[in-house]
Amino acid sequence: MDDRFTLVIFGATGDLTKRKLLPALWSLYQGRTLPEPFSILAVARGEMTSETFRGRMREAVAAFARIQPPSEAVWERFASCLSYCAGDPKDPALYPRLGKALEGHPNRLFYCATPPSLYATIVTNLGGSGLARGRDGFTRIIIEKPFGRDLESAQELNGLIAGVFRERQVYRIDHYLGKETVQNILVLRFANGIFEPLWNREHVDHVQITVGESIGVESRGPYYEEAGALRDMVQNHMLQLLCLIAMEPPVTFDADPVRDEKNKVMRALKPIEPDAVDDSAVRGQYGPGYVGGQRVAGYRDEPGVRPDSTTETYAALKLFVQNWRWAGVPFYLRTGKRLAKRVSEIAIQFKRTPHLIFRRDAEGVDPNVLVLRIQPDEGMSLTVEAKTPGPDLRLRPVTMDFRYGAVFGGEPPEAYERLLLDAINGDPTLYARGDWVEHAWAALEPVLRRWGSDPPPKFPNYEAGSWGPPEADAFLERDGRKWRRL
Ligand SMILES: NC(=O)c1ccc[n+]([C@@H]2O[C@H](COP(=O)([O-])OP(=O)(O)OC[C@H]3O[C@@H](n4cnc5c(N)ncnc54)[C@H](OP(=O)(O)O)[C@@H]3O)[C@@H](O)[C@H]2O)c1
């Protein structure tokens, strides 16, 4: 027996395996960071040989991997570690067969890349077959998002998982946390001395977190109908970003200290009152419009979408973190499909100077803004006022800009590369802990309930290619603020 690790992928004929998992594993292998020896056991229902599966993955890697082109000899070596097992993850009879195939493979990482409705069955079957408890090596499981669809279902799934696995074996993936720029938020905050003294209610006026997508729902209409923007983006990615911005310095950069601090942020979130949801949240749905000069359909005309759908494709929220650092500072979150631009960023807007000595009224001077750009064009910028050259004392905002691409060159590793490697190496720091997931659902519960029961006033309420519904602008204007123009 050697110390090889084996990755077992359930749902290996799916989109995620093709577009993300295999390309990430290949890039790790090419970059010599994938621990060896290893095996990848792909499981799905369709009958095919390992040879056929390898051929499909060869195409997937060519189409989607960061590191290109796959050299034939290296690919052959990689592919020799890849095998396929036909079987239905719902069928308990599959698992003894997997057990047989895993004999002599002490370190096992199971990956649930199936529709979420199967996660519970897979966990139960792994438990029932004894595969959840390794004797000689490690046994871990990665669960894809979405983790539940509300607080109750997340609690149920956590409970079921806890009956089979220990929490330290469970890796709930949120690929946003694997992005280089997201990890850099913690480096920016905790490896630099100049920001931390300003990072509080004394100096920060408000924070805006934007995750804008220019694409529509594409082929995922049926999935999106059940999800909507709040479940798809806010409950996971955006609340994770909020935590990274708002959390206290962890004692060390290790899994539990980091995740404990994130949990404290969630526990400090001011509850949204069920009868005042409209004061804290705005929803929208796109109608037809133009994106990138192309005419595009409205949400209700997308394939797999009901013609009278009330699913939100846009959500904006105002949240408060009630603690000494952040009391009274609003965190505005907005996300949407078919917005004017694909852009994810966090903007920390600082307070204005208390008094302006220059002959220009303070209203006309822009406040300083620190922007962390997550995608595209990863980097950060700080906007400051400067004097324009000339005899008059005229002020103008200028931007100090840092771009990852320009400084470090090349493409940053894909989020899945980092996250897979961490799971293989047993580091869950960048994965969501079970209690965090429940806190996140609990925070949104009043909005989910309200939006689930009350039909929206008027859908569609924003044009594809715009920046969302007018109600979202009014939402900030009521606070004397504006969304950033991106
Ligand atoms: N795609 C992405 O980029 C992405 C991004 C983030 C999260 N995710 C999450 O990752 C998971 C996988 O996503 P995906 O897009 O790859 O899903 P998918 O293509 O819909 O499904 C993956 C595989 O699961 C198997 N499967 C589907 N229904 C089944 C059933 N009733 N019984 C047994 N097996 C079944 C299918 O394989 P066979 O029919 O061959 O058995 C299918 O190829 C989902 O939970 C998704 O939410 C995906």
Coordinates of C-alpha atoms and ligand atoms in Angstrom, one line a residue:
M1 CA 0.0 0.0 0.0
D2 CA 1.3 3.5 -0.9
D3 CA 0.1 6.9 0.3
R4 CA -1.6 7.7 -2.9
F5 CA -4.8 9.8 -2.8
T6 CA -7.8 9.0 -4.9
L7 CA -10.4 11.5 -5.9
V8 CA -13.8 10.0 -6.6
I9 CA -16.0 12.3 -8.6
F10 CA -19.8 11.6 -8.5
G11 CA -21.5 13.2 -11.5
A12 CA -18.4 13.0 -13.6
T13 CA -20.2 13.4 -16.9
G14 CA -21.5 16.8 -15.9
D15 CA -20.6 20.4 -16.8
L16 CA -18.7 21.1 -13.6
T17 CA -16.3 18.2 -14.1
K18 CA -15.7 19.1 -17.7
R19 CA -15.3 22.9 -17.3
K20 CA -13.7 23.1 -13.9
L21 CA -12.6 20.0 -12.1
L22 CA -10.6 18.1 -14.7
P23 CA -9.0 21.3 -16.1
A24 CA -8.0 22.3 -12.6
L25 CA -6.5 18.9 -11.8
W26 CA -4.6 18.9 -15.1
S27 CA -3.2 22.4 -14.4
L28 CA -2.1 21.3 -11.0
Y29 CA -0.4 18.3 -12.5
Q30 CA 1.3 20.3 -15.2
G31 CA 2.4 22.8 -12.6
R32 CA 3.8 19.8 -10.5
T33 CA 1.7 20.7 -7.5
L34 CA -0.7 17.8 -7.6
P35 CA 0.6 15.3 -4.9
E36 CA 1.7 12.0 -6.5
P37 CA 0.8 9.2 -6.7
F38 CA -2.8 9.9 -7.3
S39 CA -5.9 8.3 -9.0
I40 CA -9.1 9.9 -10.2
L41 CA -12.1 7.7 -10.3
A42 CA -15.0 9.2 -12.3
V43 CA -18.5 7.9 -11.5
A44 CA -21.7 8.5 -13.5
R45 CA -24.6 6.5 -14.8
G46 CA -23.7 6.3 -18.5
E47 CA -22.0 3.2 -19.8
M48 CA -18.6 3.9 -21.3
T49 CA -15.0 2.7 -21.0
S50 CA -12.3 4.5 -19.2
E51 CA -10.7 5.1 -22.6
T52 CA -13.8 6.9 -23.9
F53 CA -13.9 9.0 -20.7
R54 CA -10.3 9.9 -21.0
G55 CA -10.9 11.0 -24.6
R56 CA -13.7 13.3 -23.4
M57 CA -11.6 14.8 -20.7
R58 CA -8.7 15.4 -23.2
E59 CA -11.2 17.6 -25.1
A60 CA -12.4 19.3 -22.0
V61 CA -8.8 20.1 -20.9
A62 CA -8.0 21.4 -24.4
A63 CA -11.1 23.7 -24.2
F64 CA -11.0 24.9 -20.6
A65 CA -7.6 24.4 -18.9
R66 CA -5.5 27.4 -18.0
I67 CA -2.3 25.6 -19.0
Q68 CA -2.2 24.8 -22.7
P69 CA -1.5 23.0 -24.8
P70 CA -1.5 19.5 -23.2
S71 CA 1.6 17.8 -24.4
E72 CA 0.8 14.3 -25.6
A73 CA 3.4 12.5 -23.5
V74 CA 2.4 14.4 -20.3
W75 CA -1.3 13.9 -21.0
E76 CA -0.8 10.2 -21.4
R77 CA 0.8 10.0 -18.0
F78 CA -2.0 12.1 -16.5
A79 CA -4.7 10.1 -18.3
S80 CA -3.3 6.8 -17.0
C81 CA -4.4 7.9 -13.5
L82 CA -7.9 8.5 -14.7
S83 CA -10.5 5.7 -14.8
Y84 CA -14.3 5.5 -15.1
C85 CA -16.9 3.5 -13.2
A86 CA -20.5 3.3 -14.5
G87 CA -23.0 3.4 -11.7
D88 CA -25.9 5.4 -10.2
P89 CA -24.8 7.3 -7.0
K90 CA -28.4 6.7 -5.7
D91 CA -27.9 2.9 -5.9
P92 CA -26.4 1.4 -2.7
A93 CA -25.1 -1.5 -4.8
L94 CA -22.6 0.9 -6.4
Y95 CA -20.7 1.5 -3.2
P96 CA -19.3 -2.0 -2.5
R97 CA -18.0 -1.9 -6.1
L98 CA -16.3 1.4 -5.3
G99 CA -14.9 -0.1 -2.1
K100 CA -13.3 -2.8 -4.1
A101 CA -11.9 -0.3 -6.6
L102 CA -10.5 1.7 -3.7
E103 CA -8.7 -1.2 -2.0
G104 CA -5.1 -0.3 -1.4
H105 CA -6.0 3.4 -1.8
P106 CA -5.9 4.7 1.8
N107 CA -6.5 8.5 1.1
R108 CA -9.9 9.2 -0.3
L109 CA -11.5 12.4 -1.4
F110 CA -15.2 12.1 -2.5
Y111 CA -16.5 15.0 -4.7
C112 CA -20.3 15.5 -5.0
A113 CA -20.5 17.1 -8.5
T114 CA -24.1 15.9 -9.0
P115 CA -27.3 17.9 -8.8
P116 CA -27.8 19.0 -5.1
S117 CA -30.8 16.7 -4.7
L118 CA -28.3 13.8 -4.6
Y119 CA -25.9 15.1 -1.9
A120 CA -27.9 13.5 1.0
T121 CA -28.2 10.1 -0.8
I122 CA -24.5 10.0 -1.6
V123 CA -23.6 10.8 2.0
T124 CA -26.0 8.2 3.3
N125 CA -24.7 5.6 0.9
L126 CA -21.1 6.4 1.8
G127 CA -22.0 6.0 5.4
G128 CA -23.9 2.8 4.9
S129 CA -21.1 1.2 3.0
G130 CA -18.4 2.1 5.5
L131 CA -16.6 4.2 2.9
A132 CA -16.9 7.4 5.0
R133 CA -14.5 6.0 7.6
G134 CA -11.0 5.3 6.4
R135 CA -8.7 3.2 8.6
D136 CA -5.2 4.0 7.3
G137 CA -5.4 7.3 5.6
F138 CA -7.8 10.3 5.3
T139 CA -11.3 10.3 4.0
R140 CA -12.9 13.7 3.0
I141 CA -15.9 14.8 1.1
I142 CA -16.4 18.0 -1.0
I143 CA -19.9 19.2 -1.3
E144 CA -20.7 21.6 -4.1
K145 CA -23.0 24.6 -3.8
P146 CA -25.9 25.1 -3.3
F147 CA -25.8 23.9 0.3
G148 CA -29.6 23.7 1.0
R149 CA -32.1 26.2 -0.3
D150 CA -33.1 27.7 3.1
L151 CA -32.2 27.5 6.7
E152 CA -34.2 24.4 7.4
S153 CA -32.9 22.3 4.4
A154 CA -29.3 23.4 5.2
Q155 CA -29.8 22.3 8.8
E156 CA -31.2 19.0 7.7
L157 CA -28.3 18.4 5.3
N158 CA -25.7 19.4 8.0
G159 CA -27.4 17.0 10.4
L160 CA -27.4 14.2 8.0
I161 CA -23.7 14.8 7.1
A162 CA -22.8 15.0 10.8
G163 CA -24.3 11.5 11.3
V164 CA -21.8 10.1 8.8
F165 CA -18.7 12.4 8.7
R166 CA -16.9 14.5 11.3
E167 CA -16.9 18.2 10.5
R168 CA -13.2 18.2 9.8
Q169 CA -13.8 15.7 6.9
V170 CA -16.3 18.0 5.2
Y171 CA -15.4 20.6 2.7
R172 CA -18.3 22.8 1.5
I173 CA -17.0 24.6 -1.5
D174 CA -17.5 28.2 -2.4
H175 CA -15.3 28.8 -5.4
Y176 CA -15.2 32.6 -4.7
L177 CA -13.0 31.9 -1.8
G178 CA -10.4 30.2 -4.0
K179 CA -10.0 33.3 -6.2
E180 CA -6.6 34.9 -5.8
T181 CA -8.1 38.4 -5.4
V182 CA -10.5 37.2 -2.7
Q183 CA -7.6 35.6 -0.7
N184 CA -5.8 38.9 -1.2
I185 CA -8.4 40.7 0.8
L186 CA -7.0 39.1 4.0
V187 CA -3.4 39.9 2.9
L188 CA -4.3 43.5 2.2
R189 CA -6.0 43.9 5.6
F190 CA -3.6 41.9 7.8
A191 CA -0.2 42.1 6.1
N192 CA -0.3 45.9 5.8
G193 CA -0.2 48.3 8.6
I194 CA -1.8 51.3 7.0
F195 CA -5.3 50.1 6.3
E196 CA -6.3 48.6 9.6
P197 CA -6.4 51.9 11.6
L198 CA -8.9 53.2 9.0
W199 CA -11.0 50.1 8.8
N200 CA -13.8 51.0 11.0
R201 CA -16.9 53.2 11.6
E202 CA -14.7 56.3 12.4
H203 CA -13.4 56.4 8.9
V204 CA -15.6 54.3 6.6
D205 CA -18.8 55.8 5.4
H206 CA -20.1 52.7 3.8
V207 CA -19.1 49.6 1.8
Q208 CA -20.5 48.5 -1.6
I209 CA -20.2 45.0 -2.8
T210 CA -21.1 44.4 -6.5
V211 CA -21.3 41.1 -8.4
G212 CA -22.6 42.0 -11.8
E213 CA -23.0 39.5 -14.6
S214 CA -23.7 40.5 -18.2
I215 CA -24.9 37.0 -19.2
G216 CA -28.4 35.8 -18.7
V217 CA -29.4 32.4 -17.3
E218 CA -28.1 30.7 -20.5
S219 CA -29.1 27.0 -20.4
R220 CA -29.6 27.0 -16.6
G221 CA -33.2 28.3 -16.7
P222 CA -34.8 25.4 -14.7
Y223 CA -32.1 25.6 -12.0
Y224 CA -32.3 29.4 -11.8
E225 CA -36.1 29.3 -11.5
E226 CA -35.7 27.5 -8.2
A227 CA -32.8 29.6 -7.1
G228 CA -32.9 33.3 -8.0
A229 CA -30.2 35.9 -7.3
L230 CA -30.5 35.7 -3.5
R231 CA -29.8 32.0 -3.3
D232 CA -27.4 31.8 -6.2
M233 CA -25.1 34.7 -5.3
V234 CA -25.9 36.5 -2.0
Q235 CA -26.2 33.6 0.4
N236 CA -22.8 32.3 -0.4
H237 CA -20.3 34.4 -2.4
M238 CA -21.5 37.9 -1.3
L239 CA -21.9 37.1 2.4
Q240 CA -18.4 35.5 2.3
L241 CA -17.0 38.7 0.8
L242 CA -18.8 40.8 3.5
C243 CA -17.2 38.6 6.2
L244 CA -13.7 39.0 4.8
I245 CA -14.1 42.8 4.8
A246 CA -15.8 43.0 8.2
M247 CA -14.0 40.3 10.3
E248 CA -11.6 40.9 13.1
P249 CA -8.0 39.8 12.6
P250 CA -7.9 36.0 13.3
V251 CA -5.2 34.8 15.7
T252 CA -3.5 32.8 12.9
F253 CA -4.3 32.1 9.3
D254 CA -5.6 28.7 10.0
A255 CA -9.0 27.1 9.4
D256 CA -10.7 27.5 12.7
P257 CA -9.4 31.0 13.7
V258 CA -10.4 32.4 10.3
R259 CA -13.8 30.7 10.2
D260 CA -14.5 31.6 13.9
E261 CA -14.0 35.3 13.0
K262 CA -16.3 35.0 10.0
N263 CA -19.0 33.4 12.1
K264 CA -18.7 36.3 14.6
V265 CA -19.5 38.7 11.7
M266 CA -22.6 36.6 10.8
R267 CA -23.8 36.6 14.4
A268 CA -23.4 40.4 14.5
L269 CA -25.6 41.0 11.4
K270 CA -28.6 43.1 12.3
P271 CA -31.6 40.9 11.7
I272 CA -33.9 42.1 8.9
E273 CA -37.3 42.6 10.4
P274 CA -39.9 40.5 8.5
D275 CA -42.3 43.4 8.3
A276 CA -39.6 45.8 7.0
V277 CA -38.0 43.8 4.3
D278 CA -38.5 46.6 1.8
D279 CA -36.3 48.8 3.9
S280 CA -33.4 46.4 3.5
A281 CA -33.9 44.7 0.1
V282 CA -34.8 45.3 -3.5
R283 CA -35.5 42.7 -6.1
G284 CA -35.6 42.9 -9.9
Q285 CA -36.0 40.8 -13.0
Y286 CA -34.7 41.7 -16.4
G287 CA -36.8 42.3 -19.5
P288 CA -35.5 42.4 -23.1
G289 CA -32.7 44.8 -23.9
Y290 CA -29.3 45.3 -25.4
V291 CA -26.0 43.8 -24.0
G292 CA -22.8 44.6 -25.9
G293 CA -24.8 46.0 -28.8
Q294 CA -26.8 42.7 -29.2
R295 CA -30.5 42.5 -28.7
V296 CA -31.2 39.9 -25.9
A297 CA -34.3 38.3 -24.6
G298 CA -36.0 39.0 -21.3
Y299 CA -35.8 36.5 -18.4
R300 CA -39.3 35.2 -19.0
D301 CA -38.5 34.4 -22.6
E302 CA -35.4 32.3 -21.6
P303 CA -35.5 28.5 -22.2
G304 CA -36.9 26.7 -19.1
V305 CA -38.3 29.8 -17.5
R306 CA -42.0 30.2 -16.7
P307 CA -43.6 33.0 -18.8
D308 CA -45.0 34.5 -15.6
S309 CA -42.0 33.8 -13.4
T310 CA -41.5 35.9 -10.3
T311 CA -37.9 34.7 -9.7
E312 CA -35.6 37.6 -9.0
T313 CA -32.5 38.0 -11.3
Y314 CA -31.4 41.1 -9.4
A315 CA -31.1 41.6 -5.6
A316 CA -29.8 44.5 -3.6
L317 CA -29.5 44.5 0.2
K318 CA -28.5 46.8 3.0
L319 CA -26.9 45.0 5.9
F320 CA -25.4 46.2 9.2
V321 CA -22.7 44.5 11.3
Q322 CA -23.6 45.5 14.8
N323 CA -20.3 45.5 16.7
W324 CA -17.9 48.1 17.9
R325 CA -16.0 48.3 14.6
W326 CA -19.0 48.7 12.3
A327 CA -22.0 50.0 14.1
G328 CA -24.0 52.3 11.8
V329 CA -21.9 51.6 8.7
P330 CA -24.1 50.2 5.9
F331 CA -22.9 47.3 3.7
Y332 CA -24.7 47.6 0.4
L333 CA -24.8 44.4 -1.7
R334 CA -26.0 44.2 -5.3
T335 CA -25.9 41.4 -7.8
G336 CA -27.8 40.7 -11.0
K337 CA -27.9 39.0 -14.3
R338 CA -27.9 40.8 -17.7
L339 CA -26.4 43.9 -16.1
A340 CA -24.4 46.4 -18.2
K341 CA -21.1 44.8 -17.3
R342 CA -19.4 41.7 -15.9
V343 CA -17.7 43.0 -12.8
S344 CA -17.2 42.0 -9.2
E345 CA -15.7 44.4 -6.8
I346 CA -15.8 45.7 -3.2
A347 CA -15.6 49.5 -2.7
I348 CA -14.8 50.9 0.7
Q349 CA -15.9 54.5 0.7
F350 CA -14.3 56.6 3.3
K351 CA -15.8 59.6 5.1
R352 CA -15.3 63.1 3.7
T353 CA -12.8 65.4 5.3
P354 CA -14.5 67.2 8.2
H355 CA -13.7 70.6 6.7
L356 CA -12.5 71.8 3.4
I357 CA -10.0 74.6 3.4
F358 CA -9.9 75.0 -0.4
R359 CA -12.3 77.2 -2.2
R360 CA -14.7 74.6 -3.4
D361 CA -17.6 73.4 -1.5
A362 CA -17.2 70.0 0.2
E363 CA -20.1 68.6 -1.8
G364 CA -18.0 68.8 -4.9
V365 CA -15.0 66.9 -3.5
D366 CA -15.2 63.1 -4.0
P367 CA -14.6 61.0 -0.9
N368 CA -11.7 58.6 -1.0
V369 CA -12.6 55.1 -2.2
L370 CA -10.5 51.9 -2.0
V371 CA -11.7 49.4 -4.6
L372 CA -10.8 45.8 -4.6
R373 CA -11.5 44.4 -8.0
I374 CA -12.2 40.7 -8.0
Q375 CA -12.9 40.2 -11.7
P376 CA -12.1 41.0 -14.4
D377 CA -8.9 43.0 -14.4
E378 CA -8.0 41.9 -10.9
G379 CA -6.4 44.5 -8.7
M380 CA -7.1 47.4 -6.5
S381 CA -7.2 51.1 -6.7
L382 CA -7.4 54.1 -4.3
T383 CA -9.0 57.3 -5.4
V384 CA -7.6 60.5 -3.9
E385 CA -8.1 64.1 -4.6
A386 CA -5.2 65.9 -6.4
K387 CA -4.4 69.4 -7.7
T388 CA -4.7 69.8 -11.4
P389 CA -1.6 71.5 -12.8
G390 CA -1.9 75.3 -13.3
P391 CA -2.2 78.6 -11.5
D392 CA -5.6 77.9 -10.1
L393 CA -6.1 75.6 -7.1
R394 CA -8.4 73.1 -8.8
L395 CA -9.0 69.6 -7.4
R396 CA -9.7 66.4 -9.3
P397 CA -10.0 62.8 -8.2
V398 CA -7.1 60.6 -9.4
T399 CA -6.7 56.9 -9.0
M400 CA -3.7 54.9 -7.8
D401 CA -4.0 51.6 -9.6
F402 CA -2.5 48.2 -9.0
R403 CA -3.2 45.4 -11.5
Y404 CA -2.3 41.8 -10.7
G405 CA -1.7 41.0 -14.3
A406 CA 0.8 43.8 -14.8
V407 CA 2.8 43.1 -11.7
F408 CA 2.8 39.3 -11.5
G409 CA 2.2 38.5 -15.2
G410 CA 0.4 35.5 -16.6
E411 CA -3.0 34.2 -15.5
P412 CA -3.7 33.6 -11.9
P413 CA -4.5 30.0 -10.9
E414 CA -8.2 29.0 -11.2
A415 CA -10.1 29.0 -7.9
Y416 CA -10.7 25.2 -8.3
E417 CA -7.0 24.5 -8.5
R418 CA -6.4 26.1 -5.1
L419 CA -9.4 24.6 -3.5
L420 CA -8.9 21.1 -4.7
L421 CA -5.3 21.2 -3.6
D422 CA -6.3 22.5 -0.1
A423 CA -8.8 19.6 0.3
I424 CA -6.2 17.1 -0.8
N425 CA -3.8 18.6 1.7
G426 CA -6.4 18.8 4.5
D427 CA -6.7 22.6 4.8
P428 CA -10.3 23.7 5.0
T429 CA -9.5 27.4 5.7
L430 CA -11.1 28.5 2.4
Y431 CA -14.1 26.3 2.7
A432 CA -17.4 27.1 4.4
R433 CA -18.0 25.6 7.8
G434 CA -21.5 24.1 8.5
D435 CA -22.4 26.7 11.1
W436 CA -21.4 29.6 8.8
V437 CA -23.7 28.2 6.1
E438 CA -26.6 28.1 8.6
H439 CA -25.9 31.7 9.8
A440 CA -25.9 32.8 6.2
W441 CA -29.3 31.2 5.5
A442 CA -30.7 32.6 8.7
A443 CA -29.6 36.1 7.8
L444 CA -31.6 36.0 4.5
E445 CA -34.6 34.0 5.8
P446 CA -36.9 37.0 6.2
V447 CA -36.2 38.2 2.7
L448 CA -36.6 34.7 1.2
R449 CA -39.9 34.3 3.0
R450 CA -41.2 37.6 2.0
W451 CA -40.1 37.3 -1.6
G452 CA -41.4 33.7 -1.8
S453 CA -44.8 34.6 -0.6
D454 CA -45.5 38.2 -1.9
P455 CA -45.5 38.6 -5.6
P456 CA -43.2 41.4 -6.8
P457 CA -45.0 44.7 -7.6
K458 CA -43.9 44.8 -11.3
F459 CA -41.7 42.3 -13.1
P460 CA -39.7 42.7 -15.3
N461 CA -38.5 46.0 -13.8
Y462 CA -35.1 46.5 -15.5
E463 CA -33.9 46.3 -19.0
A464 CA -31.2 43.9 -19.9
G465 CA -27.9 45.8 -20.3
S466 CA -28.9 48.4 -17.6
W467 CA -27.7 48.6 -14.0
G468 CA -30.8 47.1 -12.4
P469 CA -34.2 48.5 -11.4
P470 CA -34.8 52.2 -10.6
E471 CA -36.0 51.0 -7.2
A472 CA -32.4 50.0 -6.4
D473 CA -31.2 53.6 -7.2
A474 CA -33.9 55.0 -5.0
F475 CA -32.9 52.6 -2.3
L476 CA -29.5 54.3 -1.9
E477 CA -30.7 57.8 -2.6
R478 CA -32.9 57.5 0.5
D479 CA -29.7 57.2 2.4
G480 CA -28.1 60.1 0.5
R481 CA -25.8 57.8 -1.3
K482 CA -25.3 56.4 -4.9
W483 CA -24.3 53.2 -6.4
R484 CA -20.9 53.4 -8.0
R485 CA -20.9 53.8 -11.8
L486 CA -18.9 50.8 -13.1
Ligands
LIG1 N1 -21.4 23.8 -13.7 C1 -20.8 24.7 -12.9 O1 -20.0 25.5 -13.4 C2 -21.1 24.8 -11.5 C3 -20.6 25.9 -10.7 C4 -20.9 25.9 -9.4 C5 -21.5 24.9 -8.8 N2 -22.0 23.8 -9.5 C6 -22.7 22.7 -8.8 O2 -22.0 21.5 -9.0 C7 -22.9 20.5 -9.2 C8 -22.7 19.8 -10.5 O3 -23.0 20.7 -11.5 P1 -23.1 20.3 -13.0 O4 -23.4 21.6 -13.8 O5 -21.9 19.5 -13.5 O6 -24.4 19.4 -12.9 P2 -25.1 18.5 -14.0 O7 -24.4 18.6 -15.3 O8 -26.6 18.9 -14.0 O9 -25.1 17.0 -13.4 C9 -23.8 16.4 -13.2 C10 -24.0 14.9 -13.4 O10 -24.9 14.3 -12.4 C11 -25.5 13.1 -12.9 N3 -26.9 13.1 -12.6 C12 -27.9 14.1 -12.9 N4 -29.1 13.7 -12.4 C13 -28.9 12.5 -11.8 C14 -29.8 11.6 -11.2 N5 -31.1 11.9 -11.1 N6 -29.3 10.5 -10.7 C15 -28.0 10.2 -10.8 N7 -27.1 11.0 -11.4 C16 -27.6 12.1 -11.9 C17 -25.4 13.2 -14.4 O11 -24.5 12.2 -14.9 P3 -25.1 10.8 -15.5 O12 -26.5 11.2 -16.1 O13 -24.1 10.5 -16.6 O14 -25.2 9.9 -14.4 C18 -24.7 14.5 -14.7 O15 -23.8 14.5 -15.7 C19 -24.3 21.1 -9.0 O16 -24.7 20.9 -7.7 C20 -24.1 22.5 -9.3 O17 -25.0 23.3 -8.5 C21 -21.8 23.8 -10.8

